[in-house]
Amino acid sequence: MYQAFKNSIQDLYRDLVELTPVIFVSVLVLLVGLLVISSIKKLIFRKVISRAKDTVGARFVADIIIFIFYIILIFFVFRTLGLSAFTQTIIGAAGLTTFIIGFALKDIGENFLAGIVMIFDRPFEMGDLVEIEGRVGRVIRISIRETTIKTVDGKDVYIPNSDIVKKHFINYTIDDQLRESFDISINNTNNIREVMGMIMKELSSVPNLLPNKTPSVSIKNFDQGTVQLSVSFWYGLLGSQARNARLKNEVMLRVIEALKSNKVEFPNHIQDVNIQKDA
């Protein structure tokens, strides 16, 4: 038994010695291939993508080309290791290929196909401000697998392309026109028409609002001696990173100050409580 174990160890050692040059050459081929692919990738990005009119489409095509180079390198390394029959089996075995694509590469294939749909459908462009599943940010990269957005607090969020295609999202900058609104309550003892006119006059004097989009003031509700007005206005992002909360704050301050200066009465929501003492 000892002699059989010794012979197996010796056979394993001889096999390792024989395979060492092959393994060394294969690792060398892999490293050289990775270096060449990296150089090709840099060349494509510097010479093609930077000069292309459609940078998103050019980047997507470049990613596909680089992916093909990686596949070729893997099969070349297999051939160097003497596994050419194995690679031919993988290529020819449709059942095994289907199994790999269906299970191991399901997410990759799904994101790849979603990326193709996005390239042709173009729901957003580079630099657009979008909201996807509650995450708001600028699109900074679109690849064959994922889309990267930079949020308002500087974080890079990587979202799989399949999630973007299957779920709803909001593009705030597709036409660079955003509408904001807020509500304000006044007493119904005021002249409602005059108050609405005051608000419209004040909105017309606010800078940075879109001149081709007229603001509006409408009655939203009235209850318990109060009238609730809904005020809306339009503005453009002008390349800003987020929705303009400062502008909305300025509009609200202007409206409330104008109404106060015109003695408009507001509800104070104070309740009188009378306590009666039994005789």
Short mmCIF file of N, CA, C and O in Angstrom, two decimals, residues 176-273:
data_model
loop_
_atom_site.label_atom_id
_atom_site.label_comp_id
_atom_site.label_asym_id
_atom_site.label_seq_id
_atom_site.Cartn_x
_atom_site.Cartn_y
_atom_site.Cartn_z
N ASP A 176 -35.73 69.68 -20.70
CA ASP A 176 -35.23 70.73 -19.81
C ASP A 176 -36.35 71.66 -19.34
O ASP A 176 -36.17 72.87 -19.25
N GLN A 177 -37.52 71.11 -19.07
CA GLN A 177 -38.64 71.89 -18.56
C GLN A 177 -39.25 71.14 -17.38
O GLN A 177 -39.77 70.03 -17.54
N LEU A 178 -39.17 71.74 -16.21
CA LEU A 178 -39.70 71.12 -15.00
C LEU A 178 -40.78 72.00 -14.39
O LEU A 178 -40.69 73.22 -14.42
N ARG A 179 -41.77 71.34 -13.81
CA ARG A 179 -42.85 72.06 -13.14
C ARG A 179 -42.80 71.78 -11.65
O ARG A 179 -42.70 70.64 -11.22
N GLU A 180 -42.85 72.84 -10.87
CA GLU A 180 -42.93 72.72 -9.42
C GLU A 180 -44.25 73.32 -8.95
O GLU A 180 -44.81 74.20 -9.61
N SER A 181 -44.72 72.86 -7.82
CA SER A 181 -45.99 73.37 -7.29
C SER A 181 -45.96 73.34 -5.77
O SER A 181 -45.19 72.57 -5.16
N PHE A 182 -46.78 74.15 -5.17
CA PHE A 182 -46.96 74.15 -3.73
C PHE A 182 -48.36 74.68 -3.42
O PHE A 182 -49.00 75.32 -4.26
N ASP A 183 -48.82 74.40 -2.21
CA ASP A 183 -50.16 74.82 -1.78
C ASP A 183 -50.06 75.89 -0.70
O ASP A 183 -49.10 75.88 0.10
N ILE A 184 -51.03 76.77 -0.68
CA ILE A 184 -51.10 77.80 0.34
C ILE A 184 -52.55 78.00 0.74
O ILE A 184 -53.45 78.00 -0.12
N SER A 185 -52.83 78.14 2.04
CA SER A 185 -54.19 78.29 2.55
C SER A 185 -54.42 79.72 3.04
O SER A 185 -53.55 80.29 3.70
N ILE A 186 -55.58 80.27 2.72
CA ILE A 186 -55.97 81.60 3.18
C ILE A 186 -57.40 81.53 3.71
O ILE A 186 -58.13 80.56 3.42
N ASN A 187 -57.79 82.54 4.48
CA ASN A 187 -59.16 82.58 4.98
C ASN A 187 -60.12 82.89 3.84
O ASN A 187 -59.79 83.64 2.91
N ASN A 188 -61.33 82.34 3.92
CA ASN A 188 -62.30 82.59 2.85
C ASN A 188 -62.93 83.98 2.96
O ASN A 188 -63.76 84.37 2.13
N THR A 189 -62.55 84.73 3.99
CA THR A 189 -63.02 86.12 4.09
C THR A 189 -62.27 87.05 3.13
O THR A 189 -62.70 88.18 2.90
N ASN A 190 -61.16 86.59 2.59
CA ASN A 190 -60.41 87.39 1.61
C ASN A 190 -61.13 87.37 0.27
O ASN A 190 -61.94 86.48 -0.02
N ASN A 191 -60.80 88.35 -0.57
CA ASN A 191 -61.27 88.35 -1.95
C ASN A 191 -60.39 87.37 -2.73
O ASN A 191 -59.25 87.68 -3.07
N ILE A 192 -60.91 86.20 -2.98
CA ILE A 192 -60.11 85.11 -3.56
C ILE A 192 -59.57 85.49 -4.93
O ILE A 192 -58.42 85.20 -5.27
N ARG A 193 -60.38 86.15 -5.75
CA ARG A 193 -59.93 86.54 -7.08
C ARG A 193 -58.75 87.51 -6.99
O ARG A 193 -57.78 87.40 -7.74
N GLU A 194 -58.83 88.45 -6.07
CA GLU A 194 -57.74 89.41 -5.92
C GLU A 194 -56.46 88.72 -5.43
O GLU A 194 -55.37 89.03 -5.88
N VAL A 195 -56.62 87.79 -4.51
CA VAL A 195 -55.46 87.05 -3.99
C VAL A 195 -54.79 86.25 -5.11
O VAL A 195 -53.56 86.23 -5.24
N MET A 196 -55.59 85.59 -5.92
CA MET A 196 -55.03 84.83 -7.04
C MET A 196 -54.32 85.75 -8.02
O MET A 196 -53.25 85.41 -8.56
N GLY A 197 -54.87 86.96 -8.23
CA GLY A 197 -54.21 87.94 -9.09
C GLY A 197 -52.89 88.41 -8.50
O GLY A 197 -51.91 88.62 -9.23
N MET A 198 -52.84 88.61 -7.18
CA MET A 198 -51.59 89.01 -6.52
C MET A 198 -50.50 87.96 -6.73
O MET A 198 -49.34 88.27 -7.02
N ILE A 199 -50.89 86.70 -6.56
CA ILE A 199 -49.91 85.62 -6.72
C ILE A 199 -49.40 85.57 -8.16
O ILE A 199 -48.19 85.42 -8.40
N MET A 200 -50.30 85.67 -9.15
CA MET A 200 -49.88 85.65 -10.55
C MET A 200 -48.95 86.83 -10.86
O MET A 200 -47.95 86.67 -11.58
N LYS A 201 -49.25 87.99 -10.32
CA LYS A 201 -48.41 89.17 -10.54
C LYS A 201 -47.02 88.96 -9.95
O LYS A 201 -46.00 89.31 -10.56
N GLU A 202 -46.96 88.35 -8.77
CA GLU A 202 -45.67 88.11 -8.13
C GLU A 202 -44.87 87.06 -8.89
O GLU A 202 -43.65 87.18 -9.04
N LEU A 203 -45.56 86.03 -9.39
CA LEU A 203 -44.85 85.00 -10.16
C LEU A 203 -44.26 85.55 -11.45
O LEU A 203 -43.18 85.12 -11.89
N SER A 204 -44.94 86.50 -12.06
CA SER A 204 -44.44 87.08 -13.32
C SER A 204 -43.17 87.89 -13.11
O SER A 204 -42.43 88.14 -14.08
N SER A 205 -42.88 88.29 -11.87
CA SER A 205 -41.68 89.09 -11.60
C SER A 205 -40.50 88.25 -11.12
O SER A 205 -39.41 88.78 -10.89
N VAL A 206 -40.71 86.94 -10.94
CA VAL A 206 -39.62 86.07 -10.47
C VAL A 206 -38.70 85.73 -11.63
O VAL A 206 -39.17 85.23 -12.67
N PRO A 207 -37.40 86.00 -11.52
CA PRO A 207 -36.48 85.63 -12.61
C PRO A 207 -36.27 84.12 -12.68
O PRO A 207 -36.61 83.38 -11.74
N ASN A 208 -35.70 83.65 -13.78
CA ASN A 208 -35.32 82.25 -14.00
C ASN A 208 -36.51 81.32 -14.25
O ASN A 208 -36.31 80.10 -14.39
N LEU A 209 -37.74 81.85 -14.29
CA LEU A 209 -38.87 81.02 -14.70
C LEU A 209 -38.96 81.03 -16.22
O LEU A 209 -38.58 81.99 -16.89
N LEU A 210 -39.49 79.93 -16.78
CA LEU A 210 -39.57 79.82 -18.23
C LEU A 210 -40.60 80.81 -18.78
O LEU A 210 -41.77 80.78 -18.36
N PRO A 211 -40.20 81.68 -19.72
CA PRO A 211 -41.16 82.66 -20.24
C PRO A 211 -42.23 82.06 -21.13
O PRO A 211 -43.31 82.64 -21.31
N ASN A 212 -41.94 80.88 -21.71
CA ASN A 212 -42.93 80.27 -22.61
C ASN A 212 -43.91 79.35 -21.89
O ASN A 212 -44.77 78.74 -22.50
N LYS A 213 -43.77 79.24 -20.57
CA LYS A 213 -44.68 78.43 -19.77
C LYS A 213 -45.32 79.33 -18.71
O LYS A 213 -44.65 79.82 -17.80
N THR A 214 -46.63 79.57 -18.84
CA THR A 214 -47.33 80.48 -17.92
C THR A 214 -47.59 79.79 -16.59
O THR A 214 -48.11 78.67 -16.57
N PRO A 215 -47.22 80.42 -15.47
CA PRO A 215 -47.56 79.84 -14.16
C PRO A 215 -49.06 79.85 -13.94
O PRO A 215 -49.80 80.55 -14.66
N SER A 216 -49.50 79.12 -12.97
CA SER A 216 -50.94 79.02 -12.74
C SER A 216 -51.24 79.03 -11.25
O SER A 216 -50.43 78.60 -10.43
N VAL A 217 -52.44 79.54 -10.93
CA VAL A 217 -52.96 79.53 -9.57
C VAL A 217 -54.40 79.03 -9.64
O VAL A 217 -55.21 79.58 -10.40
N SER A 218 -54.71 78.00 -8.89
CA SER A 218 -56.07 77.43 -8.93
C SER A 218 -56.52 77.06 -7.53
O SER A 218 -55.69 76.87 -6.62
N ILE A 219 -57.84 77.00 -7.38
CA ILE A 219 -58.41 76.60 -6.09
C ILE A 219 -58.38 75.08 -6.00
O ILE A 219 -58.95 74.37 -6.83
N LYS A 220 -57.71 74.59 -5.00
CA LYS A 220 -57.58 73.15 -4.83
C LYS A 220 -58.68 72.59 -3.93
O LYS A 220 -59.24 71.52 -4.19
N ASN A 221 -58.97 73.34 -2.87
CA ASN A 221 -59.98 72.85 -1.92
C ASN A 221 -60.40 74.00 -1.01
O ASN A 221 -59.70 75.00 -0.90
N PHE A 222 -61.56 73.86 -0.39
CA PHE A 222 -61.97 74.82 0.65
C PHE A 222 -62.72 74.06 1.73
O PHE A 222 -63.54 73.19 1.45
N ASP A 223 -62.40 74.41 2.98
CA ASP A 223 -62.98 73.67 4.09
C ASP A 223 -62.76 74.45 5.38
O ASP A 223 -61.69 75.05 5.59
N GLN A 224 -63.77 74.49 6.23
CA GLN A 224 -63.69 75.08 7.56
C GLN A 224 -63.18 76.52 7.53
O GLN A 224 -62.27 76.91 8.26
N GLY A 225 -63.75 77.30 6.64
CA GLY A 225 -63.42 78.71 6.58
C GLY A 225 -62.12 79.04 5.90
O GLY A 225 -61.66 80.19 5.95
N THR A 226 -61.48 78.07 5.24
CA THR A 226 -60.22 78.33 4.54
C THR A 226 -60.34 77.91 3.08
O THR A 226 -61.14 77.03 2.73
N VAL A 227 -59.53 78.53 2.25
CA VAL A 227 -59.44 78.18 0.83
C VAL A 227 -58.00 77.77 0.54
O VAL A 227 -57.06 78.52 0.86
N GLN A 228 -57.82 76.60 -0.04
CA GLN A 228 -56.48 76.11 -0.37
C GLN A 228 -56.20 76.35 -1.85
O GLN A 228 -56.91 75.86 -2.71
N LEU A 229 -55.15 77.13 -2.09
CA LEU A 229 -54.75 77.45 -3.46
C LEU A 229 -53.53 76.62 -3.86
O LEU A 229 -52.62 76.40 -3.04
N SER A 230 -53.52 76.19 -5.10
CA SER A 230 -52.38 75.45 -5.65
C SER A 230 -51.64 76.35 -6.64
O SER A 230 -52.24 76.85 -7.59
N VAL A 231 -50.35 76.55 -6.40
CA VAL A 231 -49.52 77.43 -7.23
C VAL A 231 -48.49 76.57 -7.96
O VAL A 231 -47.82 75.74 -7.34
N SER A 232 -48.37 76.73 -9.26
CA SER A 232 -47.39 75.97 -10.05
C SER A 232 -46.64 76.89 -10.99
O SER A 232 -47.17 77.91 -11.44
N PHE A 233 -45.40 76.53 -11.29
CA PHE A 233 -44.55 77.32 -12.19
C PHE A 233 -43.55 76.39 -12.87
O PHE A 233 -43.32 75.26 -12.42
N TRP A 234 -42.95 76.88 -13.95
CA TRP A 234 -42.02 76.09 -14.76
C TRP A 234 -40.64 76.75 -14.75
O TRP A 234 -40.53 77.96 -14.72
N TYR A 235 -39.60 75.90 -14.82
CA TYR A 235 -38.23 76.41 -14.91
C TYR A 235 -37.35 75.38 -15.61
O TYR A 235 -37.75 74.22 -15.79
N GLY A 236 -36.17 75.79 -16.01
CA GLY A 236 -35.21 74.89 -16.64
C GLY A 236 -34.05 74.60 -15.71
O GLY A 236 -33.67 75.43 -14.88
N LEU A 237 -33.46 73.39 -15.87
CA LEU A 237 -32.34 73.01 -15.00
C LEU A 237 -31.06 73.76 -15.34
O LEU A 237 -30.24 74.02 -14.48
N LEU A 238 -30.87 74.07 -16.62
CA LEU A 238 -29.69 74.82 -17.07
C LEU A 238 -28.39 74.14 -16.64
O LEU A 238 -27.43 74.78 -16.22
N GLY A 239 -28.36 72.81 -16.75
CA GLY A 239 -27.15 72.07 -16.44
C GLY A 239 -26.89 71.84 -14.96
O GLY A 239 -25.83 71.34 -14.59
N SER A 240 -27.83 72.19 -14.09
CA SER A 240 -27.62 72.00 -12.66
C SER A 240 -27.68 70.51 -12.32
O SER A 240 -28.22 69.70 -13.07
N GLN A 241 -27.12 70.17 -11.18
CA GLN A 241 -27.03 68.77 -10.78
C GLN A 241 -28.33 68.21 -10.22
O GLN A 241 -28.57 67.02 -10.24
N ALA A 242 -29.20 69.08 -9.72
CA ALA A 242 -30.42 68.59 -9.08
C ALA A 242 -31.56 69.55 -9.36
O ALA A 242 -31.38 70.62 -9.94
N ARG A 243 -32.74 69.16 -8.94
CA ARG A 243 -33.90 70.03 -9.05
C ARG A 243 -33.68 71.27 -8.19
O ARG A 243 -33.12 71.20 -7.10
N ASN A 244 -34.12 72.42 -8.70
CA ASN A 244 -33.77 73.69 -8.10
C ASN A 244 -34.65 73.98 -6.88
O ASN A 244 -35.66 74.68 -6.96
N ALA A 245 -34.26 73.44 -5.73
CA ALA A 245 -35.01 73.68 -4.50
C ALA A 245 -34.87 75.13 -4.04
O ALA A 245 -35.77 75.69 -3.42
N ARG A 246 -33.73 75.75 -4.34
CA ARG A 246 -33.53 77.15 -3.95
C ARG A 246 -34.49 78.07 -4.68
O ARG A 246 -35.04 79.01 -4.09
N LEU A 247 -34.73 77.80 -5.96
CA LEU A 247 -35.67 78.61 -6.72
C LEU A 247 -37.09 78.46 -6.16
O LEU A 247 -37.82 79.45 -6.02
N LYS A 248 -37.48 77.24 -5.85
CA LYS A 248 -38.81 77.02 -5.28
C LYS A 248 -38.95 77.74 -3.95
O LYS A 248 -40.00 78.35 -3.66
N ASN A 249 -37.91 77.70 -3.15
CA ASN A 249 -37.94 78.41 -1.87
C ASN A 249 -38.09 79.91 -2.07
O ASN A 249 -38.86 80.58 -1.35
N GLU A 250 -37.40 80.46 -3.08
CA GLU A 250 -37.49 81.88 -3.36
C GLU A 250 -38.89 82.26 -3.84
O GLU A 250 -39.45 83.30 -3.43
N VAL A 251 -39.50 81.44 -4.67
CA VAL A 251 -40.86 81.71 -5.15
C VAL A 251 -41.84 81.70 -3.99
O VAL A 251 -42.71 82.59 -3.87
N MET A 252 -41.73 80.74 -3.11
CA MET A 252 -42.65 80.66 -1.97
C MET A 252 -42.48 81.87 -1.04
O MET A 252 -43.47 82.41 -0.53
N LEU A 253 -41.23 82.30 -0.82
CA LEU A 253 -41.01 83.47 0.03
C LEU A 253 -41.61 84.73 -0.59
O LEU A 253 -42.23 85.55 0.10
N ARG A 254 -41.43 84.88 -1.90
CA ARG A 254 -41.98 86.06 -2.59
C ARG A 254 -43.50 86.08 -2.48
O ARG A 254 -44.11 87.14 -2.26
N VAL A 255 -44.13 84.93 -2.66
CA VAL A 255 -45.59 84.87 -2.62
C VAL A 255 -46.11 85.20 -1.22
O VAL A 255 -47.03 86.02 -1.06
N ILE A 256 -45.52 84.60 -0.21
CA ILE A 256 -46.01 84.84 1.15
C ILE A 256 -45.77 86.28 1.59
O ILE A 256 -46.59 86.90 2.27
N GLU A 257 -44.63 86.85 1.18
CA GLU A 257 -44.34 88.25 1.54
C GLU A 257 -45.29 89.20 0.82
O GLU A 257 -45.74 90.20 1.40
N ALA A 258 -45.61 88.90 -0.44
CA ALA A 258 -46.54 89.76 -1.18
C ALA A 258 -47.93 89.71 -0.57
O ALA A 258 -48.62 90.74 -0.45
N LEU A 259 -48.38 88.52 -0.17
CA LEU A 259 -49.71 88.41 0.43
C LEU A 259 -49.76 89.10 1.80
O LEU A 259 -50.76 89.75 2.14
N LYS A 260 -48.71 88.99 2.57
CA LYS A 260 -48.69 89.65 3.88
C LYS A 260 -48.69 91.17 3.73
O LYS A 260 -49.34 91.87 4.50
N SER A 261 -47.93 91.65 2.73
CA SER A 261 -47.89 93.11 2.53
C SER A 261 -49.23 93.66 2.07
O SER A 261 -49.52 94.85 2.25
N ASN A 262 -50.07 92.82 1.47
CA ASN A 262 -51.41 93.24 1.04
C ASN A 262 -52.49 92.86 2.06
O ASN A 262 -53.68 92.84 1.72
N LYS A 263 -52.06 92.55 3.28
CA LYS A 263 -52.98 92.29 4.39
C LYS A 263 -53.90 91.10 4.14
O LYS A 263 -55.07 91.09 4.55
N VAL A 264 -53.42 90.13 3.47
CA VAL A 264 -54.21 88.91 3.25
C VAL A 264 -54.24 88.11 4.55
O VAL A 264 -53.21 87.93 5.21
N GLU A 265 -55.42 87.64 4.92
CA GLU A 265 -55.59 86.91 6.17
C GLU A 265 -55.35 85.42 5.97
O GLU A 265 -55.83 84.82 5.01
N PHE A 266 -54.58 84.86 6.92
CA PHE A 266 -54.25 83.44 6.88
C PHE A 266 -54.88 82.74 8.07
O PHE A 266 -55.06 83.35 9.13
N PRO A 267 -55.21 81.49 7.94
CA PRO A 267 -55.77 80.75 9.09
C PRO A 267 -54.69 80.54 10.15
O PRO A 267 -53.52 80.28 9.83
N ASN A 268 -55.08 80.67 11.40
CA ASN A 268 -54.13 80.45 12.48
C ASN A 268 -54.35 79.14 13.22
O ASN A 268 -53.55 78.75 14.07
N HIS A 269 -55.43 78.45 12.89
CA HIS A 269 -55.72 77.12 13.46
C HIS A 269 -55.71 77.15 14.98
O HIS A 269 -55.22 76.22 15.64
N ILE A 270 -56.23 78.24 15.57
CA ILE A 270 -56.36 78.32 17.02
C ILE A 270 -57.79 77.98 17.41
O ILE A 270 -58.75 78.50 16.86
N GLN A 271 -57.93 77.11 18.36
CA GLN A 271 -59.24 76.68 18.82
C GLN A 271 -59.51 77.27 20.20
O GLN A 271 -58.64 77.28 21.08
N ASP A 272 -60.71 77.80 20.35
CA ASP A 272 -61.14 78.32 21.64
C ASP A 272 -61.80 77.21 22.44
O ASP A 272 -62.69 76.52 21.95
N VAL A 273 -61.34 77.07 23.68
CA VAL A 273 -61.89 76.03 24.56
C VAL A 273 -62.54 76.73 25.74
O VAL A 273 -61.89 77.46 26.49
#
